[in-house]
Amino acid sequence: MNSFDLHIPTHIYFGKEKRESFLEHLEKFGKRVLIVTGGGSVKRLGYYDDLSQLLNSRGFVLTHFEGIEPNPHSRTINRAAELGSRKEVDFVLAFGGGSVMDASKAIAGLIHDEETDIWPFVLGEPRYKTMKGALPVATIPTTAATASEVTAHAVISNPDVKGKAPVSYPFMKPSASWLNPEFHTSLPLHTTRDGASDIISHVIENYLLGGNDSPLADRYSEAVMETVLTTLPMIEKNPEDEALRGRLLWASTMALNGMQVAGRKPAPFTLHNLEHSLSGYRPELAHGRGLATLYPAYLRWLLENDRVKDRIALMGRRLFNIESTDDYEASMGAITAFENWLRINGLFQSLSDVGIPADAFEEIANYAITTYGGGRELSAAGPLNKGQIIEIFQKTELQGKEAQTDASLPQI
Ligand code: NZQ
Ligand code: ZN
């Protein structure tokens, strides 16, 4: 085991019965609340009206900002912060997916620091790491995906420069989060699949690159992956099943709360560095969809370059019941079984399928290197330079839409 520093300050309320306890918790932060929502789903579904009535009845003074986009734009965040400052709010309540939760953290930081623009504070920009604090943030996640309800991160997009990069501070970790699976039952299947793909990514990144020193982190990560691999197909058949939705939601929170890396050697979030560069280039691309597009190409590239074969093989044996004692065979088995799962669950495609043309690969790789690689290179159990990133992007083109499910492949 390697040394680690783990602080999980978020008070989690799980289940619809915990509504009153959560609302009571919010009273600690003050009465004036800025509620942040997305493009309209929580209003359309009636969730917002119910919540605002409850808050009003408890004497909260509500200011509502609606209109955070998927892959939240810095300019929209700035507008919301301006509103919150003007109304002198005490705290920010995010009611939506990862984009709304991330935006809320950034808004809480801008209001606290009396700043007007979030973009200079993201990774790669001049004021990175210089924020001083944030108003308290509470969240009600409506997607099972990012774990933003417990993380220190806010990932910000800026379409003006085709950029997407994080701000991360311990003080941005939400103080309280209410996880209510009821809010997930009407989530479209496409978005549910994107979210499932993101959950897997949060454990697979360091499962692959974080070494062998923490067997418990391995088993923990496998449990999260296994939960997603088995639960998503069940949700496809019963999208309104609250118990299944709850299972996926809890897996998402567990996947990025810090437990998944405890005791591992430090390792980069390479797939995320690549995916954020892709969805920065094309903000219409959902984060989880971008990750799903990269998985097969990335795993095959690692194996072809003789990197972390033992880790891919471990995943094959533990998650896909591959019996071979040969690491190469077990790795190939893992990759084909995982690809099969992606196909079955509508997550197998190429970059051109998701609107990223091959002639953009170089520009995107340059962005990844500049922003996430400090201008030099990324790493994936060894250096990952611009040419190698482009190779991975090109490999996705073998994952065409026409690819069919192969029922003879190992199933979980
Ligand atoms: O905008 P609305 O109308 O709410 O619609 C959203 C949006 O179109 C919709 N949706 C959400 N809840 C719904 C619903 N539709 C119907 N019923 C509901 N209950 O879903 C769409 C996608 O929402 P979004 O919030 O963008 O998705 P997600 O939760 O996947 O968040 C993605 C963002 O989080 C970042 C990603 O990069 C991306 O910007 N991430 C944040 C992380 C963190 N804070 O730690 C880590 C992640 O790795 C990730 O990078
Ligand atoms: Zn992610």
Coordinates of N, CA and C and ligand atoms in Angstrom, one line a residue, residues 38-41 45 70-72 97-99 102 105 142-143 145-146 148 151 153 155 164 183 186-188 191 198 202 256 272 276 287, ligand 1:
G38 N -30.5 22.8 -15.3 CA -30.0 22.6 -16.7 C -31.0 23.2 -17.7
G39 N -31.1 22.5 -18.8 CA -31.9 23.0 -19.9 C -33.4 22.8 -19.8
G40 N -33.9 22.3 -18.7 CA -35.3 22.3 -18.5 C -35.9 21.0 -18.0
S41 N -35.1 19.9 -18.0 CA -35.7 18.6 -17.7 C -36.3 18.5 -16.3
L45 N -40.3 17.7 -15.8 CA -40.7 16.5 -15.0 C -41.5 16.8 -13.7
P70 N -25.2 21.0 -21.2 CA -24.3 19.8 -21.0 C -22.9 20.3 -21.5
N71 N -21.9 19.9 -20.8 CA -20.6 20.4 -21.0 C -20.7 22.0 -20.7
P72 N -20.8 22.3 -19.4 CA -21.2 23.7 -19.1 C -20.2 24.8 -19.6
G97 N -27.7 17.2 -13.6 CA -26.6 16.2 -13.9 C -25.2 16.8 -13.5
G98 N -24.2 16.1 -14.0 CA -22.8 16.6 -13.7 C -22.5 18.0 -14.1
S99 N -23.1 18.4 -15.3 CA -22.9 19.7 -15.8 C -23.4 20.8 -14.8
D102 N -21.2 20.7 -11.6 CA -19.9 21.3 -11.8 C -20.1 22.9 -11.9
K105 N -20.4 24.5 -8.5 CA -19.2 24.6 -7.8 C -18.4 25.8 -8.3
T142 N -29.2 14.2 -10.9 CA -30.2 13.5 -11.6 C -29.7 12.6 -12.7
T143 N -28.3 12.5 -12.8 CA -27.7 11.5 -13.6 C -26.9 10.6 -12.7
A145 N -23.5 9.2 -13.0 CA -22.4 9.4 -14.0 C -21.1 9.9 -13.4
T146 N -21.1 11.2 -13.0 CA -19.8 11.9 -12.8 C -19.3 11.8 -11.3
S148 N -19.9 14.0 -9.3 CA -19.7 15.4 -8.9 C -20.3 15.7 -7.6
T151 N -17.2 15.0 -5.4 CA -15.8 15.3 -5.9 C -15.5 16.8 -5.7
H153 N -14.0 18.4 -8.1 CA -13.8 18.9 -9.4 C -15.0 19.6 -10.1
V155 N -15.7 20.6 -14.2 CA -15.1 20.6 -15.5 C -15.8 21.6 -16.4
K164 N -11.8 22.6 -22.8 CA -12.5 22.0 -21.7 C -11.5 21.6 -20.7
F183 N -35.6 10.5 -9.1 CA -35.3 11.5 -10.1 C -34.6 10.9 -11.3
S186 N -36.8 8.7 -15.2 CA -37.2 9.2 -16.6 C -36.0 9.7 -17.4
L187 N -34.9 9.3 -16.9 CA -33.6 9.7 -17.6 C -33.6 8.9 -18.9
P188 N -33.4 9.6 -20.1 CA -33.4 8.8 -21.4 C -32.3 7.7 -21.4
T191 N -28.7 8.8 -22.4 CA -28.0 9.5 -21.3 C -27.6 8.5 -20.2
D198 N -19.2 6.5 -18.1 CA -18.4 7.4 -17.3 C -18.1 6.7 -15.9
H202 N -14.2 5.9 -14.2 CA -13.6 6.5 -13.0 C -12.8 5.5 -12.2
L256 N -15.9 7.5 -7.7 CA -14.9 8.6 -7.7 C -14.8 9.4 -6.4
H272 N -9.5 10.5 -19.5 CA -10.2 11.7 -19.2 C -9.5 12.9 -20.0
H276 N -11.8 14.8 -22.5 CA -12.1 16.3 -22.3 C -11.6 17.1 -23.5
H287 N -19.7 13.4 -22.4 CA -18.4 12.9 -21.8 C -18.4 11.4 -21.8
Ligands
NZQ1 O1 -30.0 20.1 -19.1 P1 -31.1 19.2 -18.7 O2 -32.5 19.6 -19.2 O3 -31.2 18.9 -17.3 O4 -30.9 17.8 -19.5 C1 -29.8 17.0 -19.2 C2 -28.7 16.9 -20.3 O5 -29.3 17.1 -21.5 C3 -30.2 15.5 -19.1 N1 -30.8 15.1 -17.9 C4 -30.2 15.2 -16.6 N2 -31.0 14.7 -15.7 C5 -32.2 14.3 -16.3 C6 -32.0 14.6 -17.7 N3 -33.0 14.3 -18.6 C7 -34.1 13.7 -18.1 N4 -34.3 13.3 -16.9 C8 -33.4 13.6 -15.9 N5 -33.5 13.2 -14.7 O6 -29.0 14.8 -19.4 C9 -28.2 15.5 -20.2 C10 -26.8 15.4 -19.8 O7 -26.6 16.0 -18.6 P2 -25.1 16.3 -18.1 O8 -25.2 16.9 -16.7 O9 -24.3 17.1 -19.1 O10 -24.5 14.8 -18.0 P3 -23.4 14.2 -16.9 O11 -24.0 14.0 -15.6 O12 -22.9 13.1 -17.6 O13 -22.3 15.4 -16.8 C11 -21.3 15.6 -17.7 C12 -20.4 16.7 -17.3 O14 -19.7 16.4 -16.1 C13 -18.2 16.4 -16.3 C14 -18.2 16.0 -17.8 O15 -16.9 16.4 -18.3 C15 -19.3 16.9 -18.4 O16 -18.9 18.2 -18.5 N6 -17.5 15.5 -15.3 C16 -17.4 16.0 -14.1 C17 -16.7 15.3 -13.1 C18 -16.6 15.8 -11.7 N7 -17.2 16.9 -11.4 O17 -15.9 15.2 -10.9 C19 -16.0 14.1 -13.4 C20 -16.3 13.5 -14.7 O18 -15.3 12.7 -15.2 C21 -16.7 14.4 -15.8 O19 -15.6 15.0 -16.4

